[in-house]
Amino acid sequence: FKLLLPAFQVLRGLVVSSKPLQFVTAVRSFHISSVMSQYNVVFVLGGPGAGKGTQCENIVRDYGFVHLSAGDLLREERQRPSSEFGEEIEGHIKNGTIVPVQITCSLLRRAMEESGEKKFLIDGFPRNKDNLDGWNNAMKGVADVRMVLFFNCSE
């Protein structure tokens, strides 16, 4: 189901502006398990400049989530001297193609494990159906997607 409300009504004061926010629940797209997994995840999606980063900062500050950016993790891994994925990531970035989902899921999982925390905002992932399918395969029993925040803001 979709709910279109001013953002401050949906996120109870987390929003700096009152741009419209489109909030899409995860019920149809994601398997939400009743079994407790190790991690709870909120996917944060939206176009450039929609306010994803700003809202993630607010949620981290107010609710204790850890913010993981798929793009940042890929760039960091590309720069890491001992990276097993660095060259492959570099090739995909140069060619403008999407990095294989197995790599992105591996980096996200490693970041979750290293954090020692349980609640995560994952920004910029999944980007397509293949990403979603790969996530569901790689993270089944490890992480539950509790919801998706989709920011669809007009200028």
mmCIF file of C-alpha atoms in Angstrom:
data_model
loop_
_atom_site.group_PDB
_atom_site.id
_atom_site.type_symbol
_atom_site.label_atom_id
_atom_site.label_comp_id
_atom_site.label_asym_id
_atom_site.label_seq_id
_atom_site.Cartn_x
_atom_site.Cartn_y
_atom_site.Cartn_z
ATOM 1 C CA PHE A 1 0.000 0.000 0.000
ATOM 2 C CA LYS A 2 1.125 3.533 -0.640
ATOM 3 C CA LEU A 3 0.769 6.506 1.600
ATOM 4 C CA LEU A 4 1.406 10.021 0.359
ATOM 5 C CA LEU A 5 1.630 12.541 3.179
ATOM 6 C CA PRO A 6 3.825 15.455 4.124
ATOM 7 C CA ALA A 7 7.042 13.896 5.374
ATOM 8 C CA PHE A 8 6.752 15.295 8.871
ATOM 9 C CA GLN A 9 3.508 13.376 9.376
ATOM 10 C CA VAL A 10 5.114 10.079 8.340
ATOM 11 C CA LEU A 11 8.428 10.419 10.155
ATOM 12 C CA ARG A 12 7.246 12.419 13.173
ATOM 13 C CA GLY A 13 9.556 15.390 13.023
ATOM 14 C CA LEU A 14 12.604 13.784 11.410
ATOM 15 C CA VAL A 15 12.295 15.961 8.340
ATOM 16 C CA VAL A 16 13.982 19.307 7.950
ATOM 17 C CA SER A 17 11.647 20.401 5.167
ATOM 18 C CA SER A 18 8.038 19.606 4.440
ATOM 19 C CA LYS A 19 8.636 18.191 0.956
ATOM 20 C CA PRO A 20 6.118 15.469 0.075
ATOM 21 C CA LEU A 21 7.405 12.002 0.878
ATOM 22 C CA GLN A 22 6.173 8.826 -0.734
ATOM 23 C CA PHE A 23 6.365 5.962 1.723
ATOM 24 C CA VAL A 24 6.032 2.478 0.283
ATOM 25 C CA THR A 25 5.641 -0.533 2.535
ATOM 26 C CA ALA A 26 7.629 -3.655 1.919
ATOM 27 C CA VAL A 27 4.844 -6.209 2.217
ATOM 28 C CA ARG A 28 4.651 -7.254 -1.442
ATOM 29 C CA SER A 29 8.314 -6.939 -2.447
ATOM 30 C CA PHE A 30 10.137 -8.386 0.538
ATOM 31 C CA HIS A 31 9.707 -11.450 2.642
ATOM 32 C CA ILE A 32 9.215 -10.230 6.190
ATOM 33 C CA SER A 33 10.003 -13.101 8.473
ATOM 34 C CA SER A 34 8.388 -13.707 11.823
ATOM 35 C CA VAL A 35 11.624 -15.396 12.917
ATOM 36 C CA MET A 36 14.109 -13.019 14.471
ATOM 37 C CA SER A 37 17.190 -12.622 12.297
ATOM 38 C CA GLN A 38 20.474 -11.225 13.438
ATOM 39 C CA TYR A 39 19.874 -7.817 11.786
ATOM 40 C CA ASN A 40 16.904 -5.565 11.055
ATOM 41 C CA VAL A 41 17.129 -3.513 7.884
ATOM 42 C CA VAL A 42 15.341 -0.542 6.364
ATOM 43 C CA PHE A 43 16.072 0.068 2.680
ATOM 44 C CA VAL A 44 16.278 3.784 1.862
ATOM 45 C CA LEU A 45 15.623 4.589 -1.790
ATOM 46 C CA GLY A 46 15.027 7.677 -3.891
ATOM 47 C CA GLY A 47 16.571 9.863 -6.535
ATOM 48 C CA PRO A 48 19.569 12.135 -6.134
ATOM 49 C CA GLY A 49 18.785 15.123 -3.953
ATOM 50 C CA ALA A 50 15.613 13.587 -2.518
ATOM 51 C CA GLY A 51 16.938 13.844 1.036
ATOM 52 C CA LYS A 52 17.992 10.263 1.714
ATOM 53 C CA GLY A 53 21.256 11.238 3.372
ATOM 54 C CA THR A 54 19.680 13.980 5.469
ATOM 55 C CA GLN A 55 16.907 11.730 6.712
ATOM 56 C CA CYS A 56 19.335 8.890 7.401
ATOM 57 C CA GLU A 57 21.374 11.267 9.584
ATOM 58 C CA ASN A 58 18.215 12.168 11.521
ATOM 59 C CA ILE A 59 17.156 8.546 11.975
ATOM 60 C CA VAL A 60 20.666 7.558 13.090
ATOM 61 C CA ARG A 61 20.711 10.393 15.621
ATOM 62 C CA ASP A 62 17.190 9.884 16.958
ATOM 63 C CA TYR A 63 16.689 6.125 16.711
ATOM 64 C CA GLY A 64 20.139 4.530 16.889
ATOM 65 C CA PHE A 65 20.311 2.978 13.433
ATOM 66 C CA VAL A 66 23.584 2.511 11.558
ATOM 67 C CA HIS A 67 23.614 4.097 8.094
ATOM 68 C CA LEU A 68 25.264 2.020 5.363
ATOM 69 C CA SER A 69 25.580 3.444 1.871
ATOM 70 C CA ALA A 70 26.027 0.761 -0.774
ATOM 71 C CA GLY A 71 27.851 3.255 -3.009
ATOM 72 C CA ASP A 72 30.218 4.343 -0.236
ATOM 73 C CA LEU A 73 31.018 0.729 0.642
ATOM 74 C CA LEU A 74 31.810 -0.040 -3.001
ATOM 75 C CA ARG A 75 34.062 3.038 -3.330
ATOM 76 C CA GLU A 76 35.869 2.198 -0.076
ATOM 77 C CA GLU A 77 36.406 -1.408 -1.163
ATOM 78 C CA ARG A 78 37.737 -0.249 -4.527
ATOM 79 C CA GLN A 79 40.373 1.856 -2.737
ATOM 80 C CA ARG A 80 41.379 -0.805 -0.183
ATOM 81 C CA PRO A 81 44.846 -2.143 -1.159
ATOM 82 C CA SER A 82 44.162 -5.773 -0.175
ATOM 83 C CA SER A 83 40.655 -5.889 -1.662
ATOM 84 C CA GLU A 84 39.524 -9.126 -3.249
ATOM 85 C CA PHE A 85 36.867 -7.171 -5.205
ATOM 86 C CA GLY A 86 38.686 -3.891 -5.965
ATOM 87 C CA GLU A 87 39.599 -4.514 -9.599
ATOM 88 C CA GLU A 88 36.178 -5.903 -10.461
ATOM 89 C CA ILE A 89 34.422 -2.953 -8.800
ATOM 90 C CA GLU A 90 36.733 -0.541 -10.642
ATOM 91 C CA GLY A 91 35.838 -2.155 -13.979
ATOM 92 C CA HIS A 92 32.111 -1.845 -13.332
ATOM 93 C CA ILE A 93 32.406 1.769 -12.226
ATOM 94 C CA LYS A 94 34.479 2.664 -15.327
ATOM 95 C CA ASN A 95 31.976 0.904 -17.602
ATOM 96 C CA GLY A 96 28.923 2.366 -15.859
ATOM 97 C CA THR A 97 27.528 -1.079 -15.067
ATOM 98 C CA ILE A 98 26.054 -2.376 -11.842
ATOM 99 C CA VAL A 99 28.445 -4.292 -9.601
ATOM 100 C CA PRO A 100 27.352 -7.936 -9.151
ATOM 101 C CA VAL A 101 24.881 -8.290 -6.305
ATOM 102 C CA GLN A 102 27.004 -10.930 -4.585
ATOM 103 C CA ILE A 103 29.772 -8.370 -4.079
ATOM 104 C CA THR A 104 27.445 -5.668 -2.782
ATOM 105 C CA CYS A 105 25.722 -8.099 -0.391
ATOM 106 C CA SER A 106 29.095 -9.342 0.835
ATOM 107 C CA LEU A 107 30.227 -5.778 1.602
ATOM 108 C CA LEU A 108 26.940 -4.928 3.328
ATOM 109 C CA ARG A 109 27.085 -8.065 5.436
ATOM 110 C CA ARG A 110 30.696 -7.432 6.426
ATOM 111 C CA ALA A 111 29.854 -3.843 7.431
ATOM 112 C CA MET A 112 26.922 -5.077 9.547
ATOM 113 C CA GLU A 113 29.085 -7.690 11.268
ATOM 114 C CA GLU A 114 31.906 -5.219 11.951
ATOM 115 C CA SER A 115 29.537 -2.619 13.417
ATOM 116 C CA GLY A 116 28.379 -4.778 16.313
ATOM 117 C CA GLU A 117 24.910 -3.227 15.943
ATOM 118 C CA LYS A 118 21.532 -4.699 14.972
ATOM 119 C CA LYS A 119 19.544 -1.943 13.175
ATOM 120 C CA PHE A 120 20.582 -0.676 9.742
ATOM 121 C CA LEU A 121 19.521 1.841 7.132
ATOM 122 C CA ILE A 122 20.795 0.683 3.748
ATOM 123 C CA ASP A 123 20.951 3.578 1.323
ATOM 124 C CA GLY A 124 20.966 3.056 -2.436
ATOM 125 C CA PHE A 125 20.257 -0.666 -2.496
ATOM 126 C CA PRO A 126 18.569 -2.604 -4.051
ATOM 127 C CA ARG A 127 18.735 -0.865 -7.415
ATOM 128 C CA ASN A 128 16.900 -3.482 -9.469
ATOM 129 C CA LYS A 129 15.122 -6.851 -9.276
ATOM 130 C CA ASP A 130 18.399 -8.763 -9.591
ATOM 131 C CA ASN A 131 19.710 -6.885 -6.525
ATOM 132 C CA LEU A 132 16.565 -7.770 -4.601
ATOM 133 C CA ASP A 133 16.729 -11.435 -5.555
ATOM 134 C CA GLY A 134 20.419 -11.573 -4.656
ATOM 135 C CA TRP A 135 19.738 -9.917 -1.294
ATOM 136 C CA ASN A 136 16.959 -12.381 -0.519
ATOM 137 C CA ASN A 137 19.255 -15.319 -1.334
ATOM 138 C CA ALA A 138 22.354 -14.008 0.451
ATOM 139 C CA MET A 139 20.693 -12.606 3.568
ATOM 140 C CA LYS A 140 17.918 -15.096 4.260
ATOM 141 C CA GLY A 141 17.961 -15.829 7.978
ATOM 142 C CA VAL A 142 20.624 -13.148 8.532
ATOM 143 C CA ALA A 143 18.727 -9.902 7.971
ATOM 144 C CA ASP A 144 15.045 -9.012 7.862
ATOM 145 C CA VAL A 145 13.885 -6.085 5.764
ATOM 146 C CA ARG A 146 11.380 -4.346 8.015
ATOM 147 C CA MET A 147 10.394 -1.599 5.586
ATOM 148 C CA VAL A 148 11.401 0.519 2.633
ATOM 149 C CA LEU A 149 11.584 4.292 2.792
ATOM 150 C CA PHE A 150 11.173 5.632 -0.738
ATOM 151 C CA PHE A 151 11.716 9.364 -1.088
ATOM 152 C CA ASN A 152 9.910 10.773 -4.123
ATOM 153 C CA CYS A 153 10.186 14.518 -3.700
ATOM 154 C CA SER A 154 9.306 17.234 -6.125
ATOM 155 C CA GLU A 155 11.696 20.139 -6.449
#
